[in-house]
């Protein structure tokens, strides 16, 4: 188990029926889920699932209705007992815990947010948020302070004394999220948490979760049947079919290398502009000038030899400083003291490598040249041009044509 692995699931099964051992024996003999059901009437809800969830990531489990995703997430905190397999959190196997040990584990390490808001109408927002802490025996002053902190995190501190019927659907779901946060969980499980919301509020809640994750870096397992939602919030995605985990990877990895036709069908027609980032499509095919060695004359010669109109200026550590053009260099060459810096084009703003290409289409379309792409340290990673964007956006159409 890696130091960065928070949750490790190994060979996890769930059989629904009176004689699970019989179903497991048939599975080991090579029968599939359908054949086992036909012979025994028992259903394999989760079949030999194995994956890891890294500390601080949003891990999305998705699949069609009946794929086993909700059964899987309920086994992660033993709301449903597994038939076989391991569920290891920080070195402890939840699957082997006795009732008392499991109750203590749930209180200290794990919280769950359901699709239904499950708020008690006679309690205030603050009381609803603190309810889990009250059940755990936390004293009033501490639980109210922790609940208020959680409400502040989801932007509802001003509504602490309101009642659920005074809140919108999105606000009610924020209370459910705050209630989970108040326990300060090591792992947060979210089962279709936003699917009951209308599309606009759902999008806002997704943004809220991503923003909260930027600050807190919690470990989150998020169940969804919505591909757009999974691509938007997930650091990695697990695709389930018929109780099996058929592929795990980043959105980009799964989009570009689907494991089978089932996974490929999920991504047919997906808007790649929400998946690919500037760093995914940037290339280093343009002229690069090292600032320390660059003069206006040398830059003109290099651009001329390469047959290009622009050059991107970096320092010896490859940190970006500016972009020059043939026209700006020629104009500067006629000044008394030509200086490469004075030839930098104004208004060419670099793009962060982790920005989705959907956010930069307008910027690239209006720019006089390809826009430089930088990593978090300002290191030059390449250029995104209109041609590269069109190629990336057309990729899915060509694959599905």
CSV table of C-alpha atoms in Angstrom, one decimal, residues 1-12 49-61 69 71-78 82 85-95 97 102 105 109-111 186-190 218-223 236 238 245 248:
chain,number,residue,atom,x,y,z
A,1,UNK,CA,0.0,0.0,0.0
A,2,UNK,CA,1.5,3.3,-1.1
A,3,UNK,CA,1.8,6.2,1.3
A,4,UNK,CA,-0.5,8.2,-1.0
A,5,UNK,CA,-3.2,5.4,-1.1
A,6,UNK,CA,-6.0,6.3,1.4
A,7,UNK,CA,-8.4,3.5,0.4
A,8,UNK,CA,-7.5,0.1,-1.1
A,9,UNK,CA,-10.2,-2.2,-2.3
A,10,UNK,CA,-9.1,-5.8,-3.2
A,11,UNK,CA,-11.2,-8.5,-4.8
A,12,UNK,CA,-14.5,-7.2,-3.4
A,49,UNK,CA,-13.7,-5.2,-7.7
A,50,UNK,CA,-10.2,-3.9,-7.1
A,51,UNK,CA,-9.0,-0.3,-7.1
A,52,UNK,CA,-7.2,2.3,-5.0
A,53,UNK,CA,-8.2,5.8,-4.0
A,54,UNK,CA,-5.4,8.3,-3.4
A,55,UNK,CA,-5.3,10.6,-0.5
A,56,UNK,CA,-6.8,14.0,-1.4
A,57,UNK,CA,-8.4,13.1,-4.7
A,58,UNK,CA,-12.0,13.0,-6.0
A,59,UNK,CA,-12.5,9.5,-7.2
A,60,UNK,CA,-15.7,9.1,-9.3
A,61,UNK,CA,-17.4,5.7,-9.7
A,69,UNK,CA,-21.9,1.5,-8.1
A,71,UNK,CA,-23.8,-1.2,-3.8
A,72,UNK,CA,-20.1,-0.6,-4.0
A,73,UNK,CA,-20.1,2.7,-2.1
A,74,UNK,CA,-22.3,1.3,0.6
A,75,UNK,CA,-19.8,-1.4,1.2
A,76,UNK,CA,-17.1,1.1,1.7
A,77,UNK,CA,-18.6,2.1,5.1
A,78,UNK,CA,-20.3,-1.3,5.7
A,82,UNK,CA,-19.3,-7.5,1.6
A,85,UNK,CA,-12.7,-9.1,-0.2
A,86,UNK,CA,-10.9,-6.4,1.6
A,87,UNK,CA,-11.6,-2.7,2.2
A,88,UNK,CA,-8.5,-1.2,3.7
A,89,UNK,CA,-8.3,2.4,5.1
A,90,UNK,CA,-5.0,3.5,6.5
A,91,UNK,CA,-3.9,-0.1,7.0
A,92,UNK,CA,-7.2,-1.3,8.7
A,93,UNK,CA,-9.6,-3.7,6.9
A,94,UNK,CA,-13.1,-2.4,7.4
A,95,UNK,CA,-14.5,-5.7,6.1
A,97,UNK,CA,-14.3,-5.0,11.8
A,102,UNK,CA,-17.0,-0.3,12.9
A,105,UNK,CA,-14.5,4.0,12.7
A,109,UNK,CA,-13.1,8.5,9.7
A,110,UNK,CA,-15.9,8.5,7.2
A,111,UNK,CA,-19.0,10.5,6.3
A,186,UNK,CA,-10.9,11.3,6.6
A,187,UNK,CA,-13.0,10.0,3.7
A,188,UNK,CA,-16.2,11.4,2.3
A,189,UNK,CA,-18.6,9.2,0.3
A,190,UNK,CA,-21.1,10.9,-1.9
A,218,UNK,CA,-10.3,15.6,1.3
A,219,UNK,CA,-10.4,12.1,0.0
A,220,UNK,CA,-13.8,11.8,-1.8
A,221,UNK,CA,-15.5,8.8,-3.4
A,222,UNK,CA,-18.3,10.2,-5.6
A,223,UNK,CA,-20.9,8.0,-7.3
A,236,UNK,CA,-9.8,9.8,-11.7
A,238,UNK,CA,-13.8,4.1,-12.3
A,245,UNK,CA,-14.8,-2.3,-12.4
A,248,UNK,CA,-9.8,3.2,-13.9
